Structures are given as structure tokens and as C-alpha cells.
Coordinates of C-alpha atoms (C1' of nucleotides) in Angstrom, one line a residue:
Chain A
M1 CA 17.5 -10.4 -20.1
V2 CA 18.9 -7.7 -17.9
Y3 CA 17.0 -4.6 -17.3
C4 CA 18.9 -1.4 -17.8
Y5 CA 17.8 2.0 -16.5
L6 CA 20.0 3.7 -19.2
C7 CA 18.8 2.0 -22.3
K8 CA 15.3 1.0 -20.9
G9 CA 16.0 -2.6 -21.9
K10 CA 13.3 -5.2 -21.5
L11 CA 12.4 -6.3 -18.1
M12 CA 12.0 -10.0 -17.6
A13 CA 11.1 -10.0 -14.0
E14 CA 7.7 -9.7 -12.4
T15 CA 6.8 -6.2 -11.4
L16 CA 4.6 -5.1 -8.6
K17 CA 1.0 -6.2 -8.8
K18 CA -0.4 -5.0 -5.6
L19 CA 0.5 -2.3 -3.2
D20 CA 0.5 -4.7 -0.2
D21 CA 3.7 -6.4 -1.3
L22 CA 5.5 -3.0 -1.4
V23 CA 4.0 -1.9 1.9
A24 CA 5.4 -5.2 3.5
L25 CA 8.8 -4.7 2.0
C26 CA 8.9 -1.0 3.1
K27 CA 8.3 -2.1 6.7
R28 CA 10.5 -5.1 6.6
R29 CA 13.5 -3.2 5.3
G30 CA 12.9 0.0 7.1
F31 CA 11.7 2.4 4.4
I32 CA 8.4 3.4 5.8
F33 CA 6.5 2.8 9.0
Q34 CA 3.1 3.7 10.2
S35 CA 3.1 6.8 12.3
S36 CA 2.6 6.3 16.1
D37 CA 2.6 2.6 15.4
I38 CA 2.8 1.5 19.0
Y39 CA -0.3 3.5 19.8
G40 CA -2.3 1.8 17.1
G41 CA -1.3 4.3 14.4
L42 CA -2.5 7.7 13.3
A43 CA -4.5 7.6 10.1
S44 CA -2.6 8.4 6.9
C45 CA 0.5 9.5 8.7
Y46 CA 3.8 7.8 7.9
D47 CA 7.4 7.9 9.1
Y48 CA 10.4 7.3 7.0
G49 CA 12.9 4.8 8.4
P50 CA 16.6 4.5 7.9
L51 CA 16.5 3.5 4.2
G52 CA 13.4 5.6 3.5
V53 CA 14.9 8.8 4.7
E54 CA 17.9 8.3 2.4
L55 CA 15.7 7.6 -0.6
K56 CA 13.5 10.6 0.1
R57 CA 16.6 12.8 0.5
N58 CA 18.0 11.5 -2.7
V59 CA 14.7 12.3 -4.5
K60 CA 14.8 15.8 -3.2
N61 CA 18.5 16.3 -4.0
A62 CA 18.0 15.0 -7.5
W63 CA 15.2 17.5 -8.0
W64 CA 17.2 20.4 -6.5
K65 CA 20.2 19.6 -8.6
S66 CA 18.0 19.4 -11.7
V67 CA 16.0 22.6 -11.2
V68 CA 18.4 24.8 -9.1
Q69 CA 22.0 23.8 -9.2
T70 CA 22.4 23.1 -12.9
R71 CA 20.4 26.2 -14.1
D72 CA 21.3 29.8 -14.3
D73 CA 17.8 31.0 -14.2
M74 CA 16.7 29.4 -10.9
V75 CA 17.3 30.1 -7.2
G76 CA 16.2 28.3 -4.1
L77 CA 14.2 29.3 -1.0
D78 CA 13.0 27.8 2.2
C79 CA 10.0 29.6 3.8
S80 CA 8.4 29.1 7.2
I81 CA 5.3 26.9 7.4
L82 CA 3.4 29.5 9.4
M83 CA 2.7 32.6 7.5
H84 CA 0.6 35.7 8.0
P85 CA -3.1 34.6 7.8
M86 CA -3.8 37.3 5.2
V87 CA -1.5 35.4 2.8
W88 CA -4.1 32.7 2.7
K89 CA -6.9 35.2 2.3
A90 CA -5.2 36.7 -0.7
S91 CA -4.4 33.4 -2.2
G92 CA -8.0 32.4 -2.0
H93 CA -7.4 29.4 0.4
V94 CA -9.3 30.9 3.3
D95 CA -12.5 31.1 1.2
K96 CA -12.0 28.2 -1.2
F97 CA -10.7 25.7 1.3
A98 CA -13.9 26.0 3.3
D99 CA -16.0 23.8 1.1
L100 CA -19.6 23.1 1.7
I101 CA -20.6 19.4 1.5
A102 CA -24.0 17.9 1.6
E103 CA -25.0 14.4 2.2
C104 CA -27.7 12.5 0.3
K105 CA -30.0 11.0 2.9
K106 CA -30.9 8.2 0.6
C107 CA -27.4 6.8 -0.1
N108 CA -25.2 8.6 2.3
T109 CA -23.0 9.9 -0.4
R110 CA -21.3 13.2 0.3
T111 CA -20.9 15.7 -2.5
R112 CA -19.5 19.2 -2.7
V113 CA -22.4 21.5 -2.9
D114 CA -20.9 23.4 -5.8
H115 CA -20.5 20.2 -7.7
L116 CA -24.2 19.3 -7.5
Q117 CA -26.0 19.5 -10.7
G118 CA -29.4 21.0 -10.5
V119 CA -32.1 22.4 -12.8
E120 CA -30.6 25.8 -13.2
N121 CA -28.1 28.4 -12.1
E122 CA -24.4 27.8 -12.2
E123 CA -22.8 30.1 -9.7
T124 CA -25.3 30.4 -6.8
T125 CA -23.4 28.1 -4.6
H126 CA -20.1 29.8 -5.3
H127 CA -17.8 30.2 -2.3
E128 CA -18.0 33.9 -2.2
Q129 CA -21.5 33.6 -0.9
P130 CA -21.5 30.8 1.7
E131 CA -24.7 32.1 3.3
A132 CA -26.5 31.7 0.0
A133 CA -25.2 28.2 -0.5
M134 CA -26.1 27.4 3.1
A135 CA -29.7 27.9 2.4
K136 CA -31.1 24.4 2.3
D137 CA -33.7 25.5 -0.2
G138 CA -31.0 25.9 -2.7
L139 CA -30.5 22.1 -2.7
N140 CA -34.2 21.2 -3.3
D141 CA -33.7 20.9 -7.0
K142 CA -30.3 19.3 -6.9
V143 CA -29.7 15.7 -7.9
C144 CA -27.6 13.2 -6.1
P145 CA -24.8 12.1 -8.5
K146 CA -24.8 8.6 -7.0
C147 CA -28.4 7.5 -6.7
G148 CA -30.2 10.2 -8.7
T149 CA -32.5 11.2 -5.9
T150 CA -33.6 14.8 -6.0
G151 CA -33.5 17.2 -3.1
Q152 CA -32.9 14.8 -0.3
F153 CA -29.8 16.4 1.2
T154 CA -28.7 17.2 4.7
E155 CA -27.8 20.8 5.7
P156 CA -24.6 21.7 3.9
M157 CA -21.7 21.4 6.2
P158 CA -18.4 23.3 5.9
F159 CA -15.2 21.3 5.5
K160 CA -12.1 23.0 6.8
L161 CA -9.4 21.9 4.4
M162 CA -6.7 24.0 6.1
F163 CA -5.1 23.0 9.4
E164 CA -5.6 25.7 12.0
T165 CA -3.6 26.5 15.0
Q166 CA -3.0 29.4 17.3
M167 CA 0.0 31.6 17.6
G168 CA 0.8 32.9 21.0
A169 CA 0.8 31.0 24.3
N170 CA -1.8 33.2 25.9
V171 CA -5.0 31.7 24.6
D172 CA -7.0 34.8 25.1
D173 CA -4.6 36.9 23.2
S174 CA -3.6 34.4 20.5
M175 CA -4.2 34.6 16.7
K176 CA -5.5 32.0 14.5
V177 CA -2.9 30.9 11.9
Y178 CA -2.8 28.2 9.3
L179 CA -0.4 25.5 8.5
R180 CA 0.4 26.2 4.8
P181 CA -1.6 24.1 2.4
E182 CA 1.1 24.7 -0.3
T183 CA 4.6 26.0 -0.4
A184 CA 3.9 28.2 -3.4
Q185 CA 2.6 31.2 -1.5
G186 CA 5.9 31.6 0.4
I187 CA 7.6 32.0 -2.9
F188 CA 5.1 34.7 -4.1
T189 CA 5.5 36.6 -0.8
N190 CA 9.3 36.6 -1.3
F191 CA 9.2 37.5 -4.9
S192 CA 10.4 41.1 -4.4
N193 CA 12.9 40.0 -1.7
V194 CA 14.5 37.7 -4.1
L195 CA 14.3 40.2 -7.0
N196 CA 16.0 42.8 -4.8
T197 CA 18.8 40.6 -3.5
T198 CA 19.9 38.5 -6.5
R199 CA 20.0 40.9 -9.5
L200 CA 18.0 38.3 -11.4
K201 CA 16.1 39.4 -14.4
L202 CA 13.0 37.9 -16.0
P203 CA 12.6 35.1 -16.8
F204 CA 13.7 33.4 -13.6
G205 CA 12.3 30.9 -11.2
I206 CA 12.3 30.2 -7.4
A207 CA 12.3 26.6 -6.1
Q208 CA 11.3 25.3 -2.7
I209 CA 11.0 22.0 -1.0
G210 CA 8.9 21.7 2.2
K211 CA 6.0 20.3 4.2
S212 CA 2.5 21.3 3.5
F213 CA -0.8 20.3 5.2
R214 CA -4.3 19.7 3.9
N215 CA -7.3 18.3 5.7
E216 CA -8.2 16.0 2.7
V217 CA -11.7 14.7 3.0
T218 CA -10.3 11.2 2.4
T219 CA -6.8 10.0 2.2
K220 CA -5.6 7.3 -0.1
A221 CA -3.3 4.4 -0.7
F222 CA -0.3 4.3 1.7
I223 CA 1.8 7.5 1.3
F224 CA 0.1 8.6 -1.9
R225 CA -2.4 11.1 -0.4
T226 CA -1.7 12.1 3.2
R227 CA -2.7 15.1 5.2
E228 CA 0.9 16.0 6.0
F229 CA 3.0 15.9 2.9
E230 CA 6.1 17.3 1.2
Q231 CA 6.2 19.4 -1.9
M232 CA 8.8 20.4 -4.5
E233 CA 7.5 23.5 -6.1
I234 CA 8.8 26.0 -8.7
E235 CA 7.3 29.3 -9.5
F236 CA 8.8 30.4 -12.7
F237 CA 8.3 34.1 -13.5
C238 CA 8.2 35.2 -17.1
V239 CA 7.2 38.0 -19.4
P240 CA 3.5 37.9 -20.2
G241 CA 3.1 36.4 -23.6
T242 CA 6.0 34.1 -23.2
D243 CA 4.1 32.0 -20.6
E244 CA 2.9 29.4 -23.0
Q245 CA 6.4 28.6 -24.3
W246 CA 7.7 28.4 -20.7
W247 CA 4.8 26.1 -19.8
E248 CA 5.9 23.8 -22.6
H249 CA 9.5 24.0 -21.5
W250 CA 8.7 22.9 -18.0
K251 CA 6.3 20.3 -19.1
N252 CA 9.1 18.6 -21.0
E253 CA 11.8 19.2 -18.4
R254 CA 9.8 17.7 -15.7
M255 CA 8.7 14.6 -17.6
K256 CA 12.4 14.1 -18.6
W257 CA 13.4 14.2 -15.0
Y258 CA 11.2 11.2 -14.1
L259 CA 12.5 9.3 -17.2
D260 CA 16.1 10.1 -16.5
L261 CA 15.7 8.7 -13.0
G262 CA 14.6 5.4 -14.4
I263 CA 10.8 5.4 -14.4
R264 CA 9.6 3.3 -17.3
K265 CA 8.1 5.4 -20.1
E266 CA 4.9 3.2 -20.4
N267 CA 4.1 4.1 -16.8
L268 CA 4.1 7.8 -17.3
R269 CA 1.8 10.1 -19.2
F270 CA 0.6 13.7 -19.5
R271 CA -3.0 14.4 -18.7
P272 CA -4.2 17.9 -19.6
H273 CA -6.9 19.4 -17.4
A274 CA -10.2 20.1 -18.9
D275 CA -11.4 23.7 -18.8
D276 CA -14.0 23.0 -16.1
E277 CA -11.4 21.2 -14.0
L278 CA -8.9 24.2 -14.0
A279 CA -8.3 25.8 -10.6
H280 CA -9.5 29.4 -10.2
Y281 CA -6.0 30.8 -10.8
A282 CA -5.0 28.7 -13.8
K283 CA -5.0 29.4 -17.4
A284 CA -3.8 25.9 -18.3
C285 CA -2.7 22.8 -16.3
V286 CA -1.3 19.4 -17.2
D287 CA -0.6 16.6 -14.8
I288 CA 2.2 14.1 -15.1
E289 CA 0.6 10.8 -14.1
Y290 CA 2.0 7.5 -13.0
L291 CA 0.3 4.1 -13.4
F292 CA 0.1 3.1 -9.7
P293 CA -0.9 -0.4 -8.6
F294 CA -3.9 0.7 -6.7
G295 CA -6.6 -1.8 -7.3
Q296 CA -6.5 -2.9 -10.9
G297 CA -4.0 -0.1 -11.8
D298 CA -4.7 3.5 -11.6
W299 CA -3.3 6.6 -13.3
Q300 CA -2.6 9.2 -10.6
E301 CA -1.0 12.6 -10.4
L302 CA 2.6 12.9 -9.6
E303 CA 2.9 16.5 -10.5
G304 CA 0.9 19.4 -11.9
I305 CA 2.4 22.0 -14.2
A306 CA 0.1 25.0 -14.2
N307 CA 0.1 28.4 -15.8
R308 CA -0.9 30.6 -12.9
T309 CA -0.8 33.8 -15.0
D310 CA -0.3 37.0 -12.9
Y311 CA -3.1 35.9 -10.5
D312 CA -1.1 35.4 -7.3
L313 CA 1.1 38.5 -7.4
R314 CA -1.9 40.6 -8.2
Q315 CA -3.8 39.0 -5.3
H316 CA -1.0 39.7 -2.9
Q317 CA -0.9 43.3 -4.0
R318 CA -4.6 43.4 -2.9
G319 CA -3.7 41.6 0.3
M320 CA -0.9 44.0 1.2
R321 CA -3.4 46.9 1.0
S322 CA -6.0 45.1 3.1
I323 CA -3.9 44.9 6.2
T324 CA -5.3 48.0 7.8
K325 CA -8.8 46.6 7.3
W326 CA -7.6 43.3 8.9
F327 CA -6.6 45.2 12.1
E328 CA -9.8 47.1 12.1
N329 CA -11.7 43.8 11.9
G330 CA -9.9 42.6 15.1
R331 CA -7.5 40.4 13.0
D332 CA -10.4 38.2 11.8
T333 CA -9.1 36.9 8.5
E334 CA -12.3 35.3 7.4
K335 CA -14.3 38.4 7.9
T336 CA -11.8 40.8 6.2
P337 CA -12.5 41.2 2.5
L338 CA -9.7 42.1 0.2
V339 CA -9.7 45.6 -1.1
D340 CA -10.4 46.1 -4.8
E341 CA -7.6 46.3 -7.3
P342 CA -6.7 49.8 -8.4
D343 CA -6.6 50.7 -12.0
D344 CA -2.8 51.0 -12.0
W345 CA -2.3 47.5 -10.5
S346 CA 0.3 46.7 -13.1
K347 CA 2.6 49.3 -11.5
G348 CA 2.0 47.9 -8.0
P349 CA 4.6 46.9 -5.3
L350 CA 5.0 43.4 -6.8
S351 CA 5.4 44.5 -10.3
Y352 CA 8.6 44.2 -12.3
F353 CA 10.4 46.9 -14.2
D354 CA 11.7 45.7 -17.6
D355 CA 14.8 47.5 -18.5
E356 CA 14.6 46.6 -22.2
S357 CA 11.1 47.6 -22.9
R358 CA 11.1 50.3 -20.2
K359 CA 7.8 49.0 -19.0
R360 CA 6.5 47.9 -15.6
Y361 CA 4.2 44.9 -15.4
I362 CA 3.2 41.9 -13.3
P363 CA 5.1 38.7 -14.5
Y364 CA 3.3 35.6 -15.4
V365 CA 4.0 32.4 -13.5
I366 CA 4.5 28.8 -14.5
E367 CA 4.2 26.4 -11.6
P368 CA 5.6 22.9 -11.7
S369 CA 4.4 21.4 -8.4
A370 CA 5.4 17.9 -7.4
G371 CA 4.6 15.7 -4.4
V372 CA 7.8 14.3 -2.8
D373 CA 6.0 11.4 -1.1
R374 CA 4.0 10.2 -4.1
G375 CA 7.1 10.6 -6.3
M376 CA 9.0 8.5 -3.9
L377 CA 6.2 5.9 -4.0
A378 CA 6.4 5.9 -7.8
F379 CA 10.1 5.3 -7.7
L380 CA 9.6 2.5 -5.2
V381 CA 6.8 0.9 -7.3
D382 CA 8.7 1.2 -10.5
A383 CA 11.9 -0.2 -9.0
Y384 CA 10.2 -3.2 -7.4
A385 CA 10.9 -6.5 -9.1
E386 CA 10.6 -10.2 -8.3
E387 CA 12.8 -12.6 -10.2
E388 CA 13.3 -16.3 -10.2
V389 CA 16.9 -17.4 -9.7
R390 CA 17.6 -21.1 -9.6
G391 CA 14.1 -21.8 -8.5
E392 CA 14.3 -19.2 -5.7
K393 CA 12.5 -15.9 -5.6
R394 CA 14.7 -12.8 -5.6
N395 CA 13.2 -9.5 -4.5
L396 CA 15.0 -6.4 -5.6
L397 CA 14.6 -2.7 -6.0
R398 CA 16.2 -1.5 -9.2
F399 CA 16.7 2.1 -8.1
H400 CA 18.6 4.5 -10.3
P401 CA 22.0 4.8 -8.7
S402 CA 21.5 8.4 -7.7
L403 CA 18.3 7.4 -5.8
A404 CA 19.6 4.3 -4.1
P405 CA 19.7 4.7 -0.3
I406 CA 23.0 2.8 -0.1
K407 CA 25.4 3.1 -3.1
A408 CA 27.8 0.3 -2.2
A409 CA 28.1 -2.5 0.3
V410 CA 31.5 -4.0 1.2
F411 CA 31.9 -7.6 2.3
P412 CA 34.7 -9.9 3.3
L413 CA 33.9 -13.3 1.6
V414 CA 34.5 -15.0 4.9
K415 CA 35.4 -13.8 8.4
K416 CA 39.1 -14.8 8.4
D417 CA 42.5 -14.5 6.7
G418 CA 42.5 -10.7 7.2
M419 CA 39.5 -10.2 4.8
P420 CA 37.4 -8.3 7.3
E421 CA 40.2 -5.9 8.0
K422 CA 40.8 -5.2 4.3
A423 CA 37.1 -4.9 3.7
R424 CA 36.8 -2.4 6.5
T425 CA 39.6 -0.3 5.1
I426 CA 37.8 -0.1 1.7
Y427 CA 34.5 0.7 3.4
N428 CA 36.0 3.5 5.4
E429 CA 37.3 5.1 2.3
L430 CA 34.1 4.7 0.2
R431 CA 31.8 6.0 2.9
Q432 CA 33.5 9.4 2.7
Y433 CA 32.2 9.8 -0.8
F434 CA 28.7 8.1 -0.7
T435 CA 26.5 6.1 1.6
S436 CA 28.1 2.7 2.1
F437 CA 27.4 -0.4 4.2
Y438 CA 29.6 -3.0 5.7
D439 CA 28.5 -6.5 6.5
Q440 CA 30.5 -9.6 7.4
K441 CA 27.8 -11.8 9.0
G442 CA 26.6 -15.1 7.5
A443 CA 26.9 -16.4 4.0
V444 CA 27.9 -13.9 1.3
G445 CA 24.9 -14.9 -0.9
R446 CA 22.5 -13.9 1.8
R447 CA 24.3 -10.5 2.2
Y448 CA 24.0 -10.0 -1.6
R449 CA 20.3 -10.7 -1.5
R450 CA 19.7 -8.4 1.5
Q451 CA 21.3 -5.5 -0.5
D452 CA 19.1 -6.4 -3.5
E453 CA 16.1 -5.7 -1.4
A454 CA 17.5 -2.4 -0.2
G455 CA 18.3 -1.5 -3.8
T456 CA 22.1 -1.2 -3.4
P457 CA 23.6 -1.0 -6.9
F458 CA 27.0 -2.5 -6.1
C459 CA 28.5 -5.0 -3.7
I460 CA 32.2 -5.2 -3.2
T461 CA 33.7 -8.4 -2.0
V462 CA 37.2 -9.0 -0.6
D463 CA 38.3 -12.6 -1.2
G464 CA 41.4 -14.8 -1.1
Q465 CA 42.8 -13.3 -4.2
T466 CA 42.7 -9.8 -2.7
A467 CA 45.7 -10.4 -0.5
E468 CA 47.7 -11.6 -3.6
D469 CA 47.0 -8.9 -6.2
N470 CA 44.9 -6.2 -4.4
T471 CA 41.8 -6.8 -6.4
V472 CA 38.2 -7.2 -5.3
T473 CA 35.0 -8.2 -7.1
I474 CA 32.2 -5.8 -7.9
R475 CA 28.8 -7.5 -8.1
D476 CA 26.1 -5.7 -10.1
R477 CA 22.6 -5.7 -8.5
D478 CA 20.6 -6.1 -11.7
S479 CA 22.7 -8.7 -13.6
M480 CA 24.2 -10.3 -10.5
E481 CA 27.4 -10.4 -12.6
Q482 CA 30.8 -9.9 -11.0
T483 CA 33.8 -8.2 -12.3
R484 CA 37.3 -8.0 -10.8
I485 CA 39.0 -4.7 -10.3
N486 CA 42.1 -3.3 -8.6
C487 CA 41.4 -1.6 -5.3
D488 CA 43.3 1.5 -6.6
K489 CA 40.7 2.0 -9.3
L490 CA 37.7 1.0 -7.2
L491 CA 36.6 4.5 -6.0
G492 CA 37.0 6.0 -9.5
Y493 CA 35.1 3.2 -11.1
L494 CA 32.2 3.4 -8.6
R495 CA 32.0 7.2 -8.8
E496 CA 31.8 7.0 -12.5
K497 CA 29.1 4.3 -12.4
L498 CA 27.1 6.2 -9.7
G499 CA 27.5 9.5 -11.3
I500 CA 28.8 11.0 -8.1
Chain B
rG1 C1' -18.2 9.7 5.1
rC2 C1' -20.6 4.9 2.8
rG3 C1' -20.0 -0.4 1.5
rG4 C1' -16.8 -4.8 1.5
rG5 C1' -12.4 -7.4 3.5
rC6 C1' -8.6 -7.6 7.2
rG7 C1' -5.8 -7.0 12.0
rU8 C1' -2.1 -13.2 16.2
rA9 C1' 6.2 -12.9 16.8
rG10 C1' 10.1 -8.2 12.6
rC11 C1' 7.4 -10.5 7.9
rU12 C1' 3.8 -14.3 5.8
rC13 C1' 0.2 -16.7 8.1
rA14 C1' -2.2 -21.3 11.0
rG15 C1' -5.0 -21.5 15.3
rU16 C1' -13.9 -22.0 15.4
rG17 C1' -14.6 -21.3 23.8
rG18 C1' -10.0 -25.0 27.4
rU19 C1' -1.6 -24.6 28.1
rA20 C1' 0.2 -19.0 22.3
rG21 C1' 2.0 -21.9 17.2
rA22 C1' 4.7 -22.7 12.2
rG23 C1' 7.8 -21.1 8.2
rC24 C1' 10.9 -17.3 7.0
rG25 C1' 13.8 -13.4 9.2
rU26 C1' 16.9 -11.7 13.6
rC27 C1' 20.9 -12.8 17.3
rA28 C1' 25.1 -16.0 19.3
rC29 C1' 28.7 -19.9 18.5
rG30 C1' 30.8 -23.3 15.0
rU31 C1' 31.5 -24.0 9.9
rU32 C1' 32.6 -21.3 5.3
rG33 C1' 35.7 -20.0 -0.5
rC34 C1' 30.5 -16.1 -4.5
rC35 C1' 24.3 -15.7 -4.6
rA36 C1' 18.4 -16.1 0.9
rA37 C1' 24.0 -23.0 2.4
rC38 C1' 24.6 -26.2 7.0
rG39 C1' 24.8 -27.5 12.4
rU40 C1' 23.8 -26.2 17.5
rG41 C1' 21.6 -22.8 20.6
rA42 C1' 18.7 -18.3 21.8
rA43 C1' 15.6 -14.1 21.9
rU44 C1' 11.0 -12.1 20.4
rG45 C1' 3.6 -11.7 21.6
rU46 C1' -0.7 -5.4 25.3
rC47 C1' -3.5 -12.1 19.8
rG48 C1' -4.7 -3.7 17.3
rU49 C1' -7.3 -1.2 21.8
rG50 C1' -11.4 -1.0 25.4
rA51 C1' -15.7 -3.0 27.4
rG52 C1' -19.2 -7.1 27.8
rU53 C1' -20.9 -12.5 27.9
rU54 C1' -18.7 -17.0 30.1
rC55 C1' -16.0 -21.2 35.2
rA56 C1' -12.9 -20.0 30.9
rA57 C1' -12.3 -15.4 25.1
rG58 C1' -7.0 -15.0 20.1
rU59 C1' -12.0 -17.5 19.2
rC60 C1' -18.7 -15.0 20.8
rU61 C1' -21.0 -9.6 21.3
rC62 C1' -20.5 -4.3 21.2
rA63 C1' -17.6 0.0 20.7
rU64 C1' -13.2 2.0 19.0
rC65 C1' -8.3 2.5 16.2
rG66 C1' -5.6 1.2 11.9
rC67 C1' -4.7 -1.0 6.9
rC68 C1' -6.4 -2.7 2.0
rC69 C1' -10.3 -2.8 -2.0
rG70 C1' -14.6 -0.1 -4.2
rC71 C1' -17.4 4.5 -4.0
rU72 C1' -17.3 9.7 -2.7
rC73 C1' -13.8 13.5 -2.3
rC74 C1' -9.1 15.6 -4.1
rA75 C1' -9.5 24.5 -4.6

RNA sequence: GCGGGCGUAGCUCAGUGGUAGAGCGUCACGUUGCCAACGUGAAUGUCGUGAGUUCAAGUCUCAUCGCCCGCUCCA
């Protein structure tokens, strides 16, 4: 009858059927608000409210603890959002994030030019030659994937997928810079810094959590795909040849993380990328997907685990050597080509010297890259439940204790006989160890239900018996059952149950 | 960007050209003896925004912003 996040016991209650119900709850309880709400909102931007910010922080902390604090082979990093524009040239984003899109005049469907199927040639519309792709003639033999009409396309138009801004207050003398479209590149550019300061040896990884920005063509479904979003990324550097086993390692580690935090197994799956779907840098990639309640139910990516090989470090070696060219081109990043890779690239400035094999090489990289916001959405969706209790509906969020925004709420049963004072004393002690909440207003039943909707695992109630034997009741969110415990043992009991 | 739906109190929604509403929630006081109790009272509205038509617009028209669904897109 009772669902248990530890044993994955059967869930009797109704789960979330449509996103709307969750959106309403998020607003009602202060998890997530529309950005700039009083101005009519700004599309696909969201703000995290009092409960949401706690949940989001808990998600990030759980990740950090899992991949950094409890491992010997991982360290953390926090890079700036603005980076040297040539970073994005080297990574390929400046070129690849300027997609060309053409619109079918017949059905108004927009399609990426390089995705259009034609009669012949496969690479003519590749990004390296935007001018060639721009030629409208090149689309005359292309077929619209929607309506099947041939050659009825508008001029290809470039889509800028990176946010641009200027650095320097003097507009005439300012430089175009980009808001990072991923946190990964900050890790690559600090690879040698970390190597030189930590005495780490391969294999080791660097983790980072932070905001990234992408001008997505379309956004989707509440906080699932937004243009400003937060990432949790790992770049795990390993000896070439061991990359496949480390890829397997991280695949399993990351899936386990979601399961350990209470997401139901049947709502998670791996989805390997097909060869033609792989990004330009990747040798292999698998997504961890969650069954979201968009529409009729939709498997969508939570996280991708990619084998990036030695692509990025090699690219940055080229980028480093292209800086002179960049100055010569008047700091025009788009017009500065990367210099060619020398023959001895494996001994370059971002290479690694292996003491055991006495060899120098560029490490391979496994990248588990997760979206904080969409992960949070998955935790919310999976925790959402509606139950019927004595003919009344009970809404609750069955968060794993370590994710719950509030760990414990403390109530006096009624507002008299010294109960509020005792309850406050308990509250003041608990709040030093974890987020706690005090409430004395209205009927105790109502207070319990309010905490159910916030996902608070435990409610502690001071009642008439407390004055006699110093015991209080602990009410469990999921089972609604109460147990009595001595106040002296309360903190220890809760810390054990909460894993804190 | 296309097509469909929607936007009225914190939430869910009613209101088809003539005084801005309900339920729930919130707050105060009273009551209280463990699951959204009860009584009394109270606060809360740019009717998404801006124009237009009209004696009169939440209601009709146009534009615009936002959300949901389906496409498209998601290196």
C-alpha cells in the first residue's frame, strides 16, 4: 500500500497525467514561477521560488556529492560564463551553431538545410562552406520532409544558436563575446591548470555546475527546454584505449544516481545514439531518458554520456596557435580560421605525460552531461502523487529525503498549554542541521497536508503528552503513520532517516 | 516558425454587449486534542497587454505577449 523509495514498493496512488497539474502545483506552492510574470512573462524563462530553489540546490548537491566529494578521481571547477571567443571557434560552436534553415513555401515548415534530403551529394551544405549552402540553387533538388514538395524553399537563413553580447562599455572599441552554450569548454581550457595544481594522474575527471545559454529554435514544455539553463557536466580524462570501459562505467554510475534518488525504474531508459545522430566530436553517445508526461507521454533526454575522444583538447591546441591570426584579423572570430594541426600534435601543450609508459599523448574524454532543470522536472514529476484518503484527495510529492526542500516541520498540536514554546525549541535545534519549518496556525491536519504538497518527509508534533514524558510524534509523509519518540532521540532519529 | 486550444482573485473556473462572481486557498479573532474540522469577520482583480467598434466591451474586431497540445527544430 505504501510506496517506498528504498524498496521501490508498489504505488497505489495516481501519478501525474498531465503537465498542467504540476505547473499549477509549482506555482501554488512556490516552486517555479514564470519569469517577468508581472510584465506578461518572458518566453521560456522561469524563476525558482522558495521551495524550488531548495529543491534545485539539493539536486545539485546530490550530484556534487556523488561525482566529486565521494570519489578520489574527481575534482570540481567553476568557470566564468564569458570566455575568449576563440574558445568557441576551436570547439566548433561558432561555425556549427550558425545553422542554415530554409522554409518550404508550400507548408511553411522550417528545416535545417543540411538535413534536407536531395537527389545527390551529402556534404555540399556542410557548415564549413556556408556560402555554398547559401546558394539557393543548391535547394532546387531538395525535398520538403513535411509535404514532399521539391525545390520550393525560401533563401536559407542563418540561425544564431549562441547568445552574443559585447565586452567593453565603449561600443566602438568593444569585442563580440558569447554566453557559453555549454560548461564543458571551461573544463577543457583549464585541463592543464588542474593538472599542474592537483598532482592528479590519469584517469581523473573534472566536474562543473553552471548556467549555459542556447538560442534554441523552439523551446518546450515548462522548464524542460529553455534558452537559459543549468548544466552539471563531467569531463573524465582517461588513457586512450580505456575510453570504452570508462564510458560504460559512467553510463552505469549516472543511471544509478537517478535510481538511488527515487526515480522509478520503469520511467528511465538508455537510448544509444545512432551513428548518423552522433555529434561531430563523439565516438559514441547514450542518453538517459525519462518518460515525461508531455502529451501522451514522451521519452526525453535527461543526460547524455558521450565519448568525446581527444577531439576537444586537440582543437584547443589548434585554437591556442591561432591567436596571432585572430589579432591580425581584427579580432573577428568568425573570419579567423584555425591553423592546421602539426604532425606532433600528440606532444602539444595540452598533452599528458604518462610516467609509467614514459609516453606523451592527448587523453580521451568521457562526458556525462546532465541538465539540472530537466532533472529537477523529472524528480518533480516522479514524486507527484494524488491519493484518496477518506474520500478526500491528498496531493503529495514523494521526494527522496535528500531532495526534499524541507526535511522536517514542527507543530504544536494546539496553540496553548506551552506546546508552541516546546515546539519552537525543537524547531530551533533541528534547523541547525537541516531545513526545517515551524507552523502553529489552524488545524494540525491542514498543516500536515500542506507539508505533503511541499514534499516534507517528516512532521513532528508536540502534544499534551509531551509535557509529561518529553515525547513527540513523528508523522511519515508517505504512510501518514505516526510514531512516538523521546525528544532526546529525535535529532539522531531524523538524521539517520534523512541520511544527513 | 506553422496549426489547434487557452488567458477573469494566489489556485480551479463561471460570467455571450449593461453594477466583477463562486469554490478552494490566504489573513485575523474565537474554538481546538492528530489528518485540507467549525464559527465570525477581512483582504485580494491593469478581466494578459495595446488599439479599435459602441452610448456602453471581461464579452465583438485587430494587433501583441504568454502558456498548453501537435508539427518542425534540438551541433
